[in-house]
Amino acid sequence: MASFPPRVNEKEIVRSRTIGELLAPAAPFDKKCGRENWTVAFAPDGSYFAWSQGHRTVKLVPWSQCLQNFLLHGTKNVTNSSSLRLQRQNSDGGQKNKPREHIIDCGDIVWSLAFGSSVPEKQSRCVNIEWHRFRFGQDQLLLATGLNNGRIKIWDVYTGKLLLNLVDHTEVVRDLTFAPDGSLILVSASRDKTLRVWDLKDDGNMMKVLRGHQNWVYSCAFSPDSSMLCSVGASKAVFLWNMDKYTMIRKLEGHHHDVVACDFSPDGALLATASYDTRVYIWDPHNGDILMEFGHLFPPPTPIFAGGANDRWVRSVSFSHDGLHVASLADDKMVRFWRIDEDYPVQVAPLSNGLCCAFSTDGSVLAAGTHDGSVYFWATPRQVPSLQHLCRMSIRRVMPTQEVQALPIPSKLLEFLSYRV
Amino acid sequence: MDGEKKTYGGCEGPDAVYVKLILSDGHEFIVKKERALTSGTIKAMLSGPGQFAEKEADEVHFREIPSHVLSKVYALCMYFMYKVCYTNSSTEIPEFPVAPEIALELLMAANFLDC
């Protein structure tokens, strides 16, 4: 079974340049489970990288220092054992000039991570959740961690302190995402078949439960304008939700197996989903059409084979910030970089036991987490985008497909604007 | 143009450093030729087999583009600079912001100019 379309010569595909790696420290005890790095995340301002090292530990790594280390010391960067320990009583987290490293013991296996930035208005009392005395300051950065027992812990990134403990899910919290508009609305996706919407500015009050999944929810993602949420899960589920009214907009049908990852393009005009059926689909979220299919197994598997243990599960997908590239991670030990207008990868990188991937905030680096808790980093394919694409993104950020179709422009440009070429 | 040929080059001849873009209402833009060649259309107009009269002097007449598109032409020139500066360069490629008010017309111009 081939990994690329028959007309593509695998040897001619460019290999991505490695930037560095963070190797998980050896655990002193039973290594059989709990080591996995299920999610990688970068802070929205690029200041930190959250490294879920396995065994309930998350390390907050100051990103620019980490990059510098990679450049200075070559590609290997083993963690040093004398790193800063979390200081719970230290509340002067005002050291924005030099971000400090923090190691957080989350108390349970960490399945999901998400950064959110805040513009807080007042000191608040937490209701229905564990009480913690805390002070909001300007420019606060939060890290949400979703745990094995269904709890969600919210941490202050600058000080490493625990701020909130959200209790409601009854099963693993498999994914977390903050609304990108700075409102500190957090959405959690759980194996208990629900998604929950939390308002962290209102003491972590749970505002809504989104029901509709018949099985595990694997992942969720906000559209860049925060108006839509995509949730994906077991039994081929892909749902789009209206986040003003919390109603379901539509189901997207097409996958043949569990759908495990989703991501919107930076202009919100495209939605990428990854599935165990060996495929990544690029959808138009405004009308549910499938625009592109990125295959990882050739010839493409029949629906029965795609719906089973086909050894080629796609685990993760991420959209680049230039809106032109997508990265996918599959069980055939490869990371693939795609252009949205080609159906074969433009670059690949070898990776065993990869579980998750994410682009850095400026889009120049891709991070991938693995089964043993390590993280690997590559330089992403970069090129100067065409002016037409830059205009397209500017227009699509504010215009859904239906409005685009009504524009008085030549049909070729309509197709281009609808991402149909 | 003549007096400064030594330092700056001119708009005439095959090795002209600059090229003149002339809009339909007479406004003229003088742009470095290397950057203007980012546009496939301008490149074809300047080097094609006599179909366009622009070959004699390095001028390109845009008879369809009126002056209210000035801001878009400015954006085009900025884009030409951006493209030449960051193509095949190892430095970080910064964002090139396009204001939504001009994006649609700029898209049409960029489509026409194939860039």
Coordinates of C-alpha atoms in Angstrom, one line a residue:
Chain A
M1 CA 0.0 0.0 0.0
A2 CA 1.5 3.3 -1.1
S3 CA 1.6 6.5 0.9
F4 CA 1.4 8.8 -2.1
P5 CA -0.5 9.0 -5.4
P6 CA 1.0 6.8 -8.1
R7 CA 2.1 9.7 -10.3
V8 CA 4.3 11.1 -7.4
N9 CA 7.9 9.9 -7.0
E10 CA 8.3 9.7 -3.2
K11 CA 12.1 10.2 -3.5
E12 CA 11.5 13.6 -5.1
I13 CA 9.5 15.1 -2.3
V14 CA 11.5 17.6 -0.3
R15 CA 12.4 16.6 3.3
S16 CA 11.6 19.3 5.9
R17 CA 14.4 20.9 7.8
T18 CA 14.6 19.8 11.4
I19 CA 14.8 22.6 13.9
G20 CA 15.1 20.8 17.2
E21 CA 13.5 18.4 19.6
L22 CA 12.6 18.2 23.3
L23 CA 13.1 14.8 24.6
A24 CA 11.0 13.7 27.5
P25 CA 13.0 12.9 30.6
A26 CA 13.1 9.2 31.5
A27 CA 10.5 8.3 34.0
P28 CA 11.8 6.7 37.1
F29 CA 8.8 4.4 37.4
D30 CA 6.5 2.3 35.3
K31 CA 6.7 3.5 31.8
K32 CA 3.9 1.6 30.2
C33 CA 1.3 4.3 30.0
G34 CA 0.7 7.9 30.8
R35 CA 3.7 9.1 29.0
E36 CA 1.9 10.4 25.9
N37 CA 2.0 13.9 24.6
W38 CA -1.6 14.2 23.4
T39 CA -1.6 17.9 22.6
V40 CA 1.0 20.6 21.7
A41 CA 0.2 24.3 22.0
F42 CA 1.7 27.7 21.4
A43 CA 0.6 30.9 23.2
P44 CA -1.2 33.4 21.0
D45 CA 1.5 36.0 21.4
G46 CA 4.2 33.4 20.7
S47 CA 5.8 33.8 24.1
Y48 CA 5.4 30.2 25.4
F49 CA 5.2 26.6 24.2
A50 CA 3.2 24.1 26.4
W51 CA 5.0 20.8 26.5
S52 CA 2.8 18.0 27.9
Q53 CA 5.7 15.7 29.1
G54 CA 3.5 12.9 30.1
H55 CA 3.0 11.6 33.7
R56 CA 0.7 14.5 34.6
T57 CA 3.4 17.1 34.0
V58 CA 3.2 20.2 31.7
K59 CA 6.2 22.3 31.1
L60 CA 5.8 25.9 30.0
V61 CA 8.7 26.7 27.8
P62 CA 9.6 30.3 26.9
W63 CA 9.6 29.9 23.2
S64 CA 12.1 32.4 21.9
Q65 CA 14.7 31.1 24.3
C66 CA 14.0 27.6 23.3
L67 CA 14.4 28.4 19.6
Q68 CA 17.7 30.2 20.4
N69 CA 18.9 27.1 22.3
F70 CA 18.1 24.9 19.2
L71 CA 20.2 27.2 17.0
L72 CA 23.1 27.4 19.4
H73 CA 23.4 23.9 20.5
G74 CA 22.3 22.0 17.4
T75 CA 19.1 20.0 17.2
K76 CA 19.2 18.2 20.5
N77 CA 18.0 19.9 23.6
V78 CA 17.5 17.5 26.5
T79 CA 15.7 19.1 29.5
N80 CA 18.0 19.9 32.3
S81 CA 16.9 18.6 35.7
S82 CA 17.6 21.8 37.6
S83 CA 14.7 23.8 35.9
L84 CA 12.6 26.2 37.8
R85 CA 10.0 24.6 40.1
L86 CA 6.5 26.1 40.4
Q87 CA 6.4 28.6 43.2
R88 CA 2.8 28.8 44.5
Q89 CA 3.2 31.6 46.9
N90 CA 5.0 33.9 44.5
S91 CA 2.3 36.2 43.2
D92 CA 4.5 38.9 41.5
G93 CA 4.0 37.5 38.0
G94 CA 4.9 40.8 36.4
Q95 CA 8.0 39.7 34.7
K96 CA 6.8 40.0 31.2
N97 CA 10.2 41.0 29.8
K98 CA 11.7 37.6 30.4
P99 CA 9.3 34.7 30.4
R100 CA 10.2 32.1 32.9
E101 CA 10.0 28.4 32.6
H102 CA 7.4 26.6 34.8
I103 CA 6.7 23.0 35.5
I104 CA 3.2 22.2 36.5
D105 CA 2.0 19.0 38.1
C106 CA -1.6 18.7 37.0
G107 CA -2.5 15.9 39.2
D108 CA -3.9 13.7 36.5
I109 CA -3.0 12.6 32.9
V110 CA -3.2 15.6 30.6
W111 CA -5.1 15.1 27.4
S112 CA -5.6 18.6 26.2
L113 CA -4.1 22.0 26.4
A114 CA -5.1 25.5 25.3
F115 CA -3.8 29.0 25.8
G116 CA -6.1 32.0 26.2
S117 CA -5.3 35.6 26.7
S118 CA -7.4 37.8 29.0
V119 CA -8.3 41.4 29.5
P120 CA -9.8 41.0 32.9
E121 CA -12.1 43.6 34.5
K122 CA -12.5 42.7 38.1
Q123 CA -11.5 40.4 40.9
S124 CA -14.2 37.8 41.2
R125 CA -15.4 35.2 43.5
C126 CA -15.5 31.7 42.0
V127 CA -18.9 30.0 42.4
N128 CA -19.4 26.3 41.8
I129 CA -15.8 25.7 41.5
E130 CA -12.9 25.5 43.9
W131 CA -12.0 28.7 45.5
H132 CA -8.6 30.2 44.9
R133 CA -7.4 33.7 45.8
F134 CA -6.0 35.3 42.7
R135 CA -5.4 38.8 41.3
F136 CA -6.0 39.6 37.7
G137 CA -3.4 41.9 36.2
Q138 CA -3.0 43.3 32.7
D139 CA -1.9 41.0 29.9
Q140 CA -2.6 37.8 31.7
L141 CA -2.1 34.6 29.8
L142 CA -4.0 31.5 30.8
L143 CA -3.3 27.8 30.1
A144 CA -6.3 25.4 30.3
T145 CA -5.5 21.7 30.9
G146 CA -8.0 19.0 30.3
L147 CA -7.5 15.9 32.4
N148 CA -8.3 12.2 32.5
N149 CA -10.9 12.5 35.2
G150 CA -12.9 15.2 33.4
R151 CA -11.6 18.1 35.3
I152 CA -10.2 21.2 33.7
K153 CA -7.6 23.2 35.5
I154 CA -6.8 26.8 34.5
W155 CA -3.3 28.1 35.2
D156 CA -1.6 31.5 35.1
V157 CA 1.2 31.1 32.6
Y158 CA 3.4 33.9 34.0
T159 CA 3.4 32.6 37.5
G160 CA 2.5 28.9 37.1
K161 CA -0.3 29.2 39.7
L162 CA -3.6 27.3 39.6
L163 CA -6.5 29.8 39.1
L164 CA -9.6 27.7 38.5
N165 CA -10.7 24.1 38.7
L166 CA -13.7 23.4 36.4
V167 CA -15.7 20.3 37.4
D168 CA -18.5 19.0 35.2
H169 CA -17.4 16.6 32.6
T170 CA -17.6 13.0 33.7
E171 CA -15.0 11.6 31.3
V172 CA -11.7 12.5 29.6
V173 CA -11.6 16.1 28.4
R174 CA -10.0 15.3 25.0
D175 CA -9.8 18.9 23.6
L176 CA -10.0 22.5 24.7
T177 CA -10.2 25.7 22.7
F178 CA -10.5 29.4 23.6
A179 CA -12.5 31.8 21.4
P180 CA -10.0 33.8 19.5
D181 CA -11.7 37.1 20.2
G182 CA -10.2 37.4 23.7
S183 CA -13.5 36.9 25.4
L184 CA -12.0 34.0 27.4
I185 CA -14.8 31.7 26.4
L186 CA -13.5 28.2 26.7
V187 CA -15.0 25.2 25.0
S188 CA -14.2 21.7 26.1
A189 CA -14.8 18.4 24.2
S190 CA -15.2 15.2 26.2
R191 CA -15.6 11.5 25.8
D192 CA -18.8 11.9 27.7
K193 CA -20.3 12.9 24.3
T194 CA -20.8 16.6 25.2
L195 CA -19.1 19.9 24.7
R196 CA -19.3 22.5 27.4
V197 CA -18.9 26.2 27.1
W198 CA -17.3 28.1 30.0
D199 CA -17.0 31.8 30.6
L200 CA -13.7 32.3 32.4
K201 CA -14.4 36.0 32.8
D202 CA -17.5 35.0 34.8
D203 CA -15.6 32.9 37.3
G204 CA -15.6 29.9 35.0
N205 CA -19.4 29.7 34.9
M206 CA -20.6 26.9 32.6
M207 CA -22.9 28.6 30.1
K208 CA -24.0 25.8 27.9
V209 CA -23.8 22.1 27.2
L210 CA -23.7 21.2 23.4
R211 CA -25.4 17.9 22.9
G212 CA -25.6 16.0 19.6
H213 CA -22.7 13.7 19.5
Q214 CA -23.6 10.0 19.8
N215 CA -20.1 9.0 20.8
W216 CA -16.7 10.4 22.0
V217 CA -16.0 13.9 21.0
Y218 CA -12.3 14.1 19.9
S219 CA -11.7 17.7 19.0
C220 CA -13.1 21.2 18.6
A221 CA -12.1 24.4 16.9
F222 CA -13.4 28.0 16.7
S223 CA -13.7 29.9 13.4
P224 CA -11.4 32.9 13.4
D225 CA -14.3 35.3 13.9
S226 CA -15.6 33.2 16.8
S227 CA -19.0 32.8 15.3
M228 CA -18.8 29.1 14.5
L229 CA -17.4 26.1 16.3
C230 CA -16.5 22.8 14.7
S231 CA -16.6 19.6 16.8
V232 CA -15.6 16.2 15.5
G233 CA -15.8 12.8 17.0
A234 CA -16.3 9.0 16.8
S235 CA -18.7 7.5 14.4
K236 CA -17.8 9.9 11.5
A237 CA -19.2 12.9 13.3
V238 CA -18.4 16.5 12.1
F239 CA -20.7 19.2 13.4
L240 CA -20.8 22.9 13.0
W241 CA -22.3 25.0 15.8
N242 CA -23.6 28.6 15.8
M243 CA -21.8 30.2 18.8
D244 CA -24.2 33.1 19.2
K245 CA -27.2 30.9 19.7
Y246 CA -25.5 27.6 20.5
T247 CA -27.5 25.7 17.9
M248 CA -26.2 23.2 15.5
I249 CA -25.8 24.6 12.0
R250 CA -25.2 21.4 10.1
K251 CA -23.5 18.0 10.0
L252 CA -20.8 17.5 7.5
E253 CA -20.9 14.0 5.9
G254 CA -18.2 12.3 4.1
H255 CA -15.7 10.6 6.5
H256 CA -15.9 6.8 6.9
H257 CA -14.4 6.5 10.4
D258 CA -13.8 8.4 13.6
V259 CA -12.9 12.0 12.9
V260 CA -10.2 13.1 15.4
A261 CA -8.9 16.6 14.5
C262 CA -10.2 19.8 13.0
D263 CA -8.8 23.3 12.2
F264 CA -10.1 26.4 10.4
S265 CA -8.1 28.3 7.9
P266 CA -7.0 31.8 9.1
D267 CA -9.8 33.5 7.1
G268 CA -12.5 31.0 8.2
A269 CA -13.3 30.1 4.6
L270 CA -11.9 26.5 4.9
L271 CA -12.2 23.7 7.5
A272 CA -9.7 20.8 7.6
T273 CA -10.7 17.5 9.3
A274 CA -8.6 14.4 9.9
S275 CA -9.9 10.9 10.3
Y276 CA -9.0 7.3 10.9
D277 CA -10.3 6.7 7.4
T278 CA -6.8 7.7 6.1
R279 CA -8.0 11.1 4.8
V280 CA -8.0 14.8 5.5
Y281 CA -10.9 16.6 4.0
I282 CA -10.9 20.4 3.3
W283 CA -14.5 21.6 3.5
D284 CA -16.3 24.9 2.8
P285 CA -17.9 25.3 6.3
H286 CA -20.5 27.7 4.9
N287 CA -22.2 25.2 2.7
G288 CA -20.7 21.8 3.7
D289 CA -19.0 21.1 0.3
I290 CA -15.8 19.0 0.2
L291 CA -13.3 21.1 -1.7
M292 CA -10.1 18.9 -1.4
E293 CA -9.2 15.4 -0.3
F294 CA -5.7 14.7 1.0
G295 CA -5.1 11.0 0.9
H296 CA -2.5 9.1 3.0
L297 CA -3.1 5.6 1.5
F298 CA -3.1 4.6 -2.2
P299 CA -5.1 3.3 -3.8
P300 CA -7.7 4.9 -1.7
P301 CA -9.3 2.3 0.6
T302 CA -12.9 1.1 0.2
P303 CA -15.3 2.3 2.8
I304 CA -15.2 -1.0 4.7
F305 CA -11.4 -0.9 4.9
A306 CA -11.4 2.8 5.6
G307 CA -13.8 2.2 8.5
G308 CA -11.5 -0.3 10.3
A309 CA -8.0 -0.9 11.4
N310 CA -6.2 0.2 8.2
D311 CA -2.9 1.1 9.8
R312 CA -3.0 4.5 8.3
W313 CA -5.0 6.6 10.7
V314 CA -4.5 10.3 10.4
R315 CA -4.1 11.7 13.9
S316 CA -3.9 15.4 13.6
V317 CA -4.2 18.3 11.1
S318 CA -3.3 21.9 11.4
F319 CA -3.7 24.9 9.1
S320 CA -0.8 27.2 8.6
H321 CA -1.1 31.0 9.3
D322 CA -0.5 31.8 5.6
G323 CA -3.8 30.0 4.8
L324 CA -2.0 28.1 2.0
H325 CA -0.5 25.2 3.8
V326 CA -1.8 22.3 5.9
A327 CA 0.2 19.8 8.0
S328 CA -1.1 16.3 8.7
L329 CA 0.3 13.5 10.9
A330 CA -0.5 9.9 10.2
D331 CA 0.4 6.4 11.5
D332 CA 2.7 5.7 8.5
K333 CA 5.5 7.5 10.4
M334 CA 5.3 10.7 8.4
V335 CA 4.4 14.3 8.8
R336 CA 3.1 15.8 5.5
F337 CA 3.0 19.4 4.5
W338 CA 0.3 20.2 1.8
R339 CA -0.6 23.2 -0.3
I340 CA -4.3 23.7 -0.5
D341 CA -4.2 23.6 -4.3
E342 CA -2.3 20.3 -4.7
D343 CA -3.4 16.8 -3.8
Y344 CA 0.1 15.5 -2.9
P345 CA 2.4 16.7 -0.2
V346 CA 5.0 19.4 -0.9
Q347 CA 7.3 18.3 2.0
V348 CA 7.5 15.4 4.4
A349 CA 9.3 14.6 7.6
P350 CA 9.8 11.3 9.3
L351 CA 8.1 10.8 12.7
S352 CA 7.3 7.7 14.6
N353 CA 4.4 7.5 17.0
G354 CA 3.2 11.0 16.4
L355 CA 0.0 12.0 18.1
C356 CA -0.6 15.7 17.6
C357 CA 0.8 18.7 15.7
A358 CA 0.5 22.5 15.7
F359 CA 2.0 25.4 13.9
S360 CA 3.8 28.0 15.9
T361 CA 2.1 31.4 16.3
D362 CA 4.1 33.0 13.5
G363 CA 3.7 29.9 11.3
S364 CA 7.4 29.3 10.9
V365 CA 7.7 26.1 12.9
L366 CA 5.6 22.9 13.2
A367 CA 5.7 21.1 16.5
A368 CA 4.6 17.4 16.8
G369 CA 4.1 15.5 20.0
T370 CA 4.7 11.7 20.3
H371 CA 3.8 8.7 22.3
D372 CA 6.8 8.9 24.6
G373 CA 6.2 12.5 25.6
S374 CA 8.8 14.1 23.3
V375 CA 8.2 16.9 20.8
Y376 CA 9.9 17.5 17.5
F377 CA 10.1 20.7 15.5
W378 CA 10.5 21.4 11.8
A379 CA 10.8 24.5 9.6
T380 CA 7.6 24.9 7.7
P381 CA 7.6 25.5 3.9
R382 CA 7.3 29.2 3.5
Q383 CA 6.9 31.3 0.3
V384 CA 5.7 34.7 -0.5
P385 CA 2.0 34.4 -1.1
S386 CA 0.5 35.7 -4.4
L387 CA -1.2 39.1 -4.1
Q388 CA -4.4 37.3 -5.3
H389 CA -4.3 35.0 -2.3
L390 CA -3.6 37.9 0.1
C391 CA -6.7 39.7 -1.2
R392 CA -8.8 36.5 -1.1
M393 CA -8.0 36.1 2.6
S394 CA -8.8 39.7 3.4
I395 CA -12.2 39.4 1.6
R396 CA -13.0 35.9 3.1
R397 CA -12.3 37.0 6.6
V398 CA -15.5 39.1 6.4
M399 CA -17.5 37.4 3.7
P400 CA -19.1 33.9 3.8
T401 CA -19.4 31.8 0.6
Q402 CA -23.0 32.8 0.0
E403 CA -22.2 36.5 -0.2
V404 CA -19.2 35.8 -2.4
Q405 CA -21.4 34.0 -4.9
A406 CA -23.5 37.2 -5.2
L407 CA -20.5 39.5 -6.1
P408 CA -20.5 41.1 -9.6
I409 CA -17.2 39.7 -10.7
P410 CA -16.2 37.3 -13.5
S411 CA -16.9 33.6 -12.7
K412 CA -13.3 32.7 -12.7
L413 CA -12.7 35.1 -9.9
L414 CA -15.8 33.8 -8.1
E415 CA -14.3 30.3 -8.2
F416 CA -11.0 31.6 -7.0
L417 CA -12.6 33.4 -4.1
S418 CA -14.6 30.3 -3.2
Y419 CA -11.4 28.3 -3.1
R420 CA -12.7 26.1 -5.9
V421 CA -9.6 26.2 -8.2
Chain B
M1 CA 15.5 61.6 -16.9
D2 CA 18.6 62.4 -19.0
G3 CA 20.6 64.4 -16.6
E4 CA 20.7 61.7 -14.0
K5 CA 21.2 58.7 -16.3
K6 CA 24.6 58.0 -14.7
T7 CA 23.3 57.5 -11.2
Y8 CA 19.8 56.4 -11.6
G9 CA 19.4 54.9 -15.1
G10 CA 16.4 55.8 -17.2
C11 CA 13.2 54.6 -18.6
E12 CA 14.4 54.0 -22.1
G13 CA 16.2 51.1 -23.8
P14 CA 16.4 47.4 -23.0
D15 CA 18.6 47.9 -20.0
A16 CA 16.4 50.6 -18.4
V17 CA 16.4 50.4 -14.7
Y18 CA 12.9 52.0 -14.4
V19 CA 9.7 51.6 -16.1
K20 CA 6.8 54.0 -16.3
L21 CA 3.2 52.9 -15.6
I22 CA 0.7 55.3 -17.1
L23 CA -2.9 55.2 -15.9
S24 CA -5.9 56.1 -18.1
D25 CA -6.2 59.7 -16.8
G26 CA -2.5 60.5 -17.3
H27 CA -1.1 59.7 -13.8
E28 CA 2.3 58.2 -14.1
F29 CA 4.1 55.9 -11.7
I30 CA 7.8 55.2 -12.1
V31 CA 8.8 51.9 -10.7
K32 CA 12.0 49.9 -10.7
K33 CA 11.8 47.5 -13.6
E34 CA 12.9 44.5 -11.7
R35 CA 10.0 44.9 -9.3
A36 CA 7.4 45.7 -12.0
L37 CA 8.4 42.4 -13.7
T38 CA 6.8 40.6 -10.7
S39 CA 3.6 41.1 -12.8
G40 CA 3.5 38.5 -15.5
T41 CA 1.3 40.9 -17.6
I42 CA 3.8 43.8 -17.4
K43 CA 6.6 41.4 -18.2
A44 CA 4.8 40.1 -21.3
M45 CA 3.9 43.7 -22.3
L46 CA 7.6 44.7 -22.1
S47 CA 9.1 41.7 -23.8
G48 CA 6.5 40.2 -26.0
P49 CA 6.7 40.1 -29.8
G50 CA 5.5 43.6 -30.7
Q51 CA 1.9 43.0 -29.8
F52 CA 2.1 45.9 -27.3
A53 CA 3.5 49.2 -28.4
E54 CA 5.3 49.4 -25.1
K55 CA 8.5 47.9 -26.3
E56 CA 10.1 51.1 -27.6
A57 CA 10.2 53.1 -24.5
D58 CA 9.7 51.2 -21.2
E59 CA 6.2 52.5 -20.6
V60 CA 3.1 50.6 -19.9
H61 CA -0.3 52.2 -20.6
F62 CA -3.2 51.0 -18.6
R63 CA -6.0 52.4 -20.6
E64 CA -8.7 50.7 -18.5
I65 CA -7.5 51.7 -15.1
P66 CA -8.8 55.1 -13.9
S67 CA -7.3 57.3 -11.1
H68 CA -9.6 56.2 -8.3
V69 CA -7.7 52.9 -8.4
L70 CA -4.5 54.9 -7.4
S71 CA -4.4 53.4 -3.9
K72 CA -4.6 49.9 -5.4
V73 CA -1.7 50.7 -7.7
Y74 CA 0.3 51.9 -4.7
A75 CA -0.5 48.6 -3.0
L76 CA 0.6 46.8 -6.1
C77 CA 4.0 48.6 -6.0
M78 CA 4.3 47.8 -2.3
Y79 CA 3.6 44.1 -3.1
F80 CA 6.2 44.1 -5.9
M81 CA 8.8 45.3 -3.4
Y82 CA 7.6 42.7 -0.8
K83 CA 7.8 39.9 -3.3
V84 CA 11.3 40.8 -4.6
C85 CA 12.6 41.4 -1.1
Y86 CA 11.4 38.1 0.5
T87 CA 11.6 35.6 -2.4
N88 CA 14.6 33.3 -1.9
S89 CA 15.5 35.0 1.3
S90 CA 16.1 33.2 4.5
T91 CA 14.7 35.8 6.7
E92 CA 11.2 35.6 8.2
I93 CA 8.5 36.6 5.8
P94 CA 6.3 39.2 7.5
E95 CA 2.6 39.6 6.9
F96 CA 1.5 41.8 4.0
P97 CA -1.8 43.3 5.2
V98 CA -4.5 44.1 2.6
A99 CA -7.3 46.5 3.8
P100 CA -10.7 44.9 3.2
E101 CA -12.0 48.1 1.5
I102 CA -9.6 47.8 -1.4
A103 CA -9.3 44.0 -1.4
L104 CA -11.9 43.2 -4.1
E105 CA -10.6 45.7 -6.6
L106 CA -7.0 44.8 -5.8
L107 CA -7.8 41.2 -6.4
M108 CA -9.1 42.0 -9.8
A109 CA -6.0 44.1 -10.6
A110 CA -3.8 41.3 -9.3
N111 CA -5.6 38.8 -11.3
F112 CA -5.2 40.9 -14.4
L113 CA -1.5 41.3 -13.7
D114 CA -1.1 37.6 -12.7
C115 CA 0.7 38.2 -9.5

